[in-house]
Amino acid sequence: MITSTPVGDWTWEVTAHEAEFRPGRAAQTAVAVWNELARRELAVPDGKARVLVRSGDKLRDIRFDAPGLRLGTAPLAPGSDLAQAIARAEAFRGDFVLTNQVDCPGRWLEPEGTYRAEKLFTLQLEVWDGKLLVVTLETYSDAWLTVDTRDREQPEVYVANAPRLAAALDGISALLGGAPTPGDENRYAAPDETGFKDLRGEGPAYIDSWGTFEGLDRASLLNSRIPRSKDEYEYEYESITESPVRYLTIQREGRTLGFVWASVGDDATGYAPRTAAGDEAFHAGAGWLLRLREAYGRGLSPLAALAWLTECPPHPELGQIAEGTPKEAESLDALEELSGRN
C-alpha cells in the first residue's frame, strides 16, 4: 500500500570539520544520496525539489523559497532549475538554515509486475550554520515490510523489495560516513538500520493501520486544498458509507489520479485519491470535491451527481473521466484498497 504519511524514516548527521556545508556542497550531497536510491530504481527522474533558506535565529523568517523545481537526469546541470536555485542560495551569508527537499518517484516490485509511485521516498537535507548536515529519508510504501499495513503477510513482496532498501541505506551510510538513526516506531511499522523490524511476532501498533488512518489522512490533505467558505458545511454529502459504491476513474495523460464515487444506498459521495500518483491526485481531488459540493447544492442525489459529472465541461487541471458508465465496487473500503495499492 502507498500511504499519505511516512511509513518510516532514517536520519544521518554529519559535522563539517574543515570546509563549510555551503548550498552547493549540500546539493551535491543530495544528488549523491539520490543516486544511491536510483541505482536500485528506488528513485527515477522527474522528481521535484524545493530549496528553502531561513534565518538561523528566527526560522519563520524565510529569506528564499524555490518550490516545485523539476529534476531531470542531471539535476545540477548548468541552467537547470535546481542549479539556478542553489546559485541564489549561495549568495546568502551569515547564520542561516538551508533546506533541500526532494520528492523521489520510484518503483516497487509485486509478483505481477513493477509499479511506480510519484513519492516513493522523500529526501531532506538541512544545513545548520554551515557546520551540521542532517539528512532524512522517508518512505511512503509498505513494500519493505513482512506484513503490509493492512496486516496481510506478503513474503514475495518483501523478498523482492526489502533487500533493495537495505542496500540503499548501506550505500547512503557509506557515503555519509556513518549508520542512520532509525525513526521511532509509528502506527505502521518500526524502522531499523537495515530497513524495518519484522513485526510478525509481536504485531504492529495498530490493527489494519492503513484502513484506520489513511482515510483520515487523505481527508485532511484534500480539505486543506479546498478554499474555505461560510457555506461549506451546508453543501456536503456524507463522506462514508457501508453500501456498495459506483465510481468514475479520473485520469490525466493516461495516468490514473483517483476515483469519484457515489453510494448506491445512502447520501454519500466522495473522491478516493490514488496515492501512488502523488500530490497531483490530491490537487485534482479537491476540484472534484468542489464539483460534488455544487451537485449537492443543485439537489442531486449521489448517483445523479455522478451522472452530472460526466456532462460537465472538461477541466485540464482536474483530469478527465475515463469511462462513460460508472463501475461498481462492493464497498468503499474495496475502492480505497484499489486506490492505495498501485
XYZ file of C-alpha atoms in Angstrom:
342
model
C 0.000 0.000 0.000
C 1.080 3.590 -0.654
C 0.429 5.943 2.231
C -0.122 9.687 2.593
C 2.162 9.912 5.634
C 5.552 8.212 6.087
C 5.757 4.504 6.886
C 9.241 5.052 8.332
C 12.315 7.279 8.275
C 16.079 7.315 8.839
C 18.375 10.216 9.773
C 22.112 10.804 9.385
C 24.030 13.692 10.975
C 27.369 14.872 9.563
C 29.549 17.570 11.149
C 31.848 19.662 8.962
C 35.443 19.700 10.248
C 37.089 21.745 7.516
C 35.097 23.236 4.632
C 31.609 24.512 5.405
C 28.486 22.867 4.035
C 27.662 25.622 1.565
C 24.450 25.251 -0.528
C 26.369 23.887 -3.500
C 28.045 21.183 -1.435
C 24.727 20.299 0.194
C 23.059 19.987 -3.212
C 25.856 17.714 -4.452
C 25.321 15.529 -1.379
C 21.576 15.419 -2.070
C 22.235 14.271 -5.633
C 24.741 11.651 -4.414
C 22.155 10.271 -1.972
C 19.534 10.328 -4.730
C 21.936 8.327 -6.909
C 22.136 5.612 -4.233
C 18.363 5.271 -4.457
C 18.436 5.452 -8.256
C 20.869 2.518 -8.512
C 18.046 0.326 -7.158
C 15.262 2.147 -9.076
C 14.014 3.450 -5.736
C 14.319 6.872 -7.348
C 13.797 7.710 -11.020
C 13.988 11.047 -12.903
C 11.155 13.591 -12.999
C 11.014 14.273 -9.279
C 10.589 17.720 -7.769
C 12.728 19.627 -5.300
C 12.499 22.622 -3.012
C 15.286 24.927 -1.846
C 14.481 26.947 1.272
C 16.664 29.431 3.176
C 15.603 30.652 6.635
C 17.231 32.858 9.233
C 19.173 30.830 11.769
C 17.835 32.745 14.766
C 14.252 33.051 13.500
C 13.153 30.060 11.450
C 9.864 31.672 10.440
C 11.871 34.350 8.607
C 12.013 32.904 5.080
C 14.759 34.557 3.070
C 14.428 32.462 -0.088
C 11.992 29.754 -1.176
C 12.008 27.917 -4.507
C 9.460 25.051 -4.547
C 8.424 22.794 -7.431
C 11.857 22.573 -9.068
C 11.795 19.894 -11.749
C 14.610 17.356 -11.631
C 15.846 15.670 -14.775
C 18.568 13.100 -15.329
C 21.237 15.732 -14.478
C 19.733 17.738 -11.584
C 22.697 20.108 -11.208
C 23.413 20.661 -14.912
C 24.143 24.335 -15.698
C 20.884 26.209 -16.215
C 18.740 23.536 -14.533
C 16.049 24.590 -12.084
C 17.984 23.224 -9.111
C 21.307 24.728 -10.206
C 19.728 28.178 -10.527
C 18.077 27.947 -7.120
C 21.331 26.802 -5.495
C 23.181 29.714 -7.123
C 20.671 32.076 -5.493
C 21.134 30.371 -2.125
C 24.929 30.643 -2.388
C 24.610 34.429 -2.157
C 23.464 34.286 1.476
C 25.968 34.853 4.241
C 25.763 34.736 7.997
C 23.712 32.406 10.160
C 21.051 30.677 8.077
C 19.386 27.282 7.719
C 19.309 25.712 4.271
C 16.735 23.029 3.452
C 16.891 20.997 0.265
C 13.891 18.664 -0.093
C 13.386 16.163 -2.919
C 10.275 14.108 -3.717
C 11.557 10.882 -5.253
C 9.413 8.947 -7.727
C 10.427 5.312 -7.663
C 9.435 1.745 -8.415
C 8.435 -1.125 -6.173
C 8.023 -4.746 -7.214
C 4.976 -7.002 -6.957
C 4.665 -10.612 -8.179
C 2.512 -9.419 -11.082
C 4.758 -6.568 -12.166
C 6.551 -3.318 -11.389
C 4.710 -0.230 -10.157
C 5.652 3.416 -9.833
C 4.817 5.844 -7.048
C 5.373 9.559 -7.570
C 6.546 9.891 -3.970
C 8.063 6.552 -3.004
C 10.607 8.414 -0.875
C 11.289 11.965 0.212
C 14.811 13.135 0.873
C 15.549 16.178 3.009
C 18.900 17.804 3.738
C 19.223 20.572 6.297
C 22.377 22.615 6.834
C 22.642 24.473 10.136
C 25.071 27.394 10.202
C 27.231 25.665 7.603
C 28.518 23.161 10.164
C 25.885 20.485 10.679
C 24.310 18.488 7.852
C 21.174 16.495 8.709
C 19.925 14.029 6.077
C 16.486 12.452 6.480
C 14.991 9.780 4.231
C 11.279 8.892 4.452
C 9.344 6.180 2.630
C 5.625 6.088 1.822
C 5.394 2.417 0.856
C 4.934 -0.788 2.844
C 6.727 -2.897 0.210
C 9.671 -3.361 2.644
C 7.531 -4.928 5.392
C 6.943 -8.618 6.117
C 3.312 -7.699 6.866
C 1.629 -4.929 4.906
C -0.179 -2.033 6.563
C -3.456 -3.967 6.367
C -1.995 -6.871 8.397
C -1.505 -9.276 5.475
C 1.706 -11.254 5.190
C 3.495 -10.532 1.889
C 6.560 -12.802 1.627
C 7.077 -12.357 -2.121
C 6.801 -8.570 -1.984
C 9.147 -8.426 0.991
C 11.787 -10.627 -0.653
C 11.670 -8.553 -3.847
C 11.911 -5.139 -2.175
C 13.471 -5.251 1.306
C 16.998 -6.074 0.033
C 16.822 -3.066 -2.320
C 16.064 -0.758 0.606
C 18.759 -2.347 2.782
C 21.339 -1.879 0.014
C 20.328 1.754 -0.457
C 20.590 2.501 3.266
C 24.007 0.826 3.342
C 25.150 2.861 0.339
C 23.946 6.133 1.873
C 25.669 5.260 5.164
C 28.955 4.633 3.329
C 28.550 7.941 1.513
C 27.838 9.930 4.685
C 30.325 8.096 6.907
C 28.007 6.558 9.481
C 24.914 4.466 10.139
C 21.488 6.102 10.280
C 19.360 6.715 13.325
C 16.060 4.937 12.595
C 12.865 6.812 13.304
C 10.551 5.794 16.116
C 8.028 3.015 15.711
C 4.839 4.538 14.346
C 1.305 3.491 13.510
C 2.582 1.490 10.521
C 5.980 -0.048 11.275
C 9.248 0.027 13.250
C 12.327 1.155 11.276
C 15.811 -0.188 11.989
C 19.263 0.418 10.479
C 18.685 -2.008 7.582
C 15.019 -1.254 6.860
C 12.227 -2.396 9.164
C 11.812 -4.813 12.048
C 9.791 -7.960 11.485
C 6.585 -7.396 13.465
C 5.015 -10.781 12.740
C 5.747 -11.962 16.265
C 4.705 -9.008 18.392
C 2.367 -7.446 15.854
C 2.101 -3.815 14.687
C 0.994 -0.969 16.935
C -2.476 -0.904 15.328
C -4.674 -3.460 13.599
C -5.214 -2.522 9.922
C -3.340 0.746 10.396
C -3.833 1.730 6.744
C -7.582 1.218 6.918
C -7.764 3.017 10.257
C -5.701 6.106 9.478
C -5.305 6.551 5.720
C -8.864 7.765 5.154
C -8.413 10.447 7.806
C -5.033 11.490 6.393
C -6.446 11.717 2.884
C -9.437 13.761 4.029
C -7.124 16.181 5.811
C -4.903 16.615 2.737
C -7.887 17.065 0.429
C -9.672 19.537 2.697
C -6.505 21.609 3.066
C -6.690 22.273 -0.683
C -10.333 23.393 -0.699
C -10.960 27.129 -0.200
C -12.821 27.983 2.983
C -16.398 29.162 2.609
C -19.024 30.245 5.112
C -21.448 27.838 3.437
C -19.057 24.877 3.143
C -20.911 22.758 5.688
C -24.288 23.403 4.061
C -23.369 21.769 0.772
C -21.868 18.415 1.603
C -22.832 14.814 1.027
C -21.867 12.262 3.643
C -18.271 11.098 3.194
C -18.542 7.473 4.370
C -20.893 4.619 3.547
C -21.412 0.938 4.273
C -23.164 0.410 0.921
C -21.653 -0.613 -2.418
C -20.389 2.332 -4.470
C -20.263 3.258 -8.120
C -17.250 5.175 -9.312
C -15.631 7.033 -12.195
C -11.902 6.846 -12.909
C -10.103 10.200 -13.178
C -7.085 10.248 -15.473
C -4.641 12.749 -16.882
C -2.415 11.876 -19.837
C -3.290 8.212 -19.373
C -2.343 8.147 -15.677
C -4.986 7.454 -13.035
C -5.250 10.165 -10.380
C -8.178 8.811 -8.384
C -11.832 7.829 -8.325
C -15.014 9.851 -7.812
C -17.626 7.663 -6.134
C -21.262 7.642 -5.064
C -23.087 5.308 -2.716
C -25.900 3.192 -4.126
C -27.673 3.018 -0.761
C -27.414 6.345 1.048
C -26.461 10.019 0.753
C -22.677 9.654 0.408
C -20.172 10.645 -2.256
C -16.505 11.439 -2.351
C -13.140 11.122 -4.039
C -10.522 8.428 -3.409
C -7.075 9.700 -4.454
C -4.655 7.214 -5.966
C -1.806 7.871 -3.568
C 0.808 6.469 -5.964
C 0.043 9.442 -8.226
C 1.427 11.790 -5.576
C 0.381 15.378 -4.955
C -1.409 15.606 -8.307
C -4.023 13.153 -7.039
C -4.874 15.481 -4.160
C -4.790 18.695 -6.201
C -7.227 17.177 -8.695
C -9.331 15.632 -5.935
C -10.007 18.993 -4.319
C -11.529 20.173 -7.606
C -13.757 17.108 -7.895
C -14.959 17.575 -4.327
C -15.905 21.171 -5.168
C -17.923 19.874 -8.120
C -19.671 17.408 -5.826
C -20.457 20.298 -3.478
C -22.047 22.104 -6.410
C -24.060 18.974 -7.267
C -25.337 18.869 -3.694
C -26.399 22.488 -3.992
C -28.373 21.556 -7.095
C -30.284 18.987 -5.045
C -28.918 15.966 -6.914
C -28.836 12.506 -5.368
C -25.381 10.878 -5.168
C -25.904 8.724 -8.261
C -27.416 11.658 -10.155
C -24.371 13.714 -9.138
C -22.116 11.073 -10.657
C -24.072 11.239 -13.922
C -23.951 15.050 -13.821
C -20.158 14.965 -13.534
C -19.905 13.106 -16.841
C -21.723 16.011 -18.516
C -19.587 18.791 -17.012
C -17.151 20.595 -19.343
C -13.642 19.085 -19.159
C -11.084 20.845 -16.995
C -7.437 20.007 -17.806
C -6.195 20.570 -14.258
C -8.758 18.169 -12.812
C -8.107 15.366 -15.277
C -10.748 13.614 -17.342
C -13.308 10.914 -16.661
C -12.006 7.755 -18.293
C -15.308 5.914 -18.824
C -18.844 6.848 -19.775
C -20.541 4.374 -17.445
C -19.630 4.104 -13.744
C -18.072 0.907 -12.448
C -19.172 -0.688 -9.183
C -17.212 -1.747 -6.100
C -18.650 -3.943 -3.365
C -17.761 -1.341 -0.733
C -15.983 1.963 -0.212
C -13.204 0.037 1.518
C -12.691 -2.053 -1.632
C -12.402 1.091 -3.749
C -9.961 2.688 -1.310
C -7.943 -0.533 -1.365
C -7.739 -0.189 -5.155
C -6.641 3.445 -4.864
C -3.873 2.618 -2.397
C -2.355 -0.475 -3.946
C -0.955 0.664 -7.294
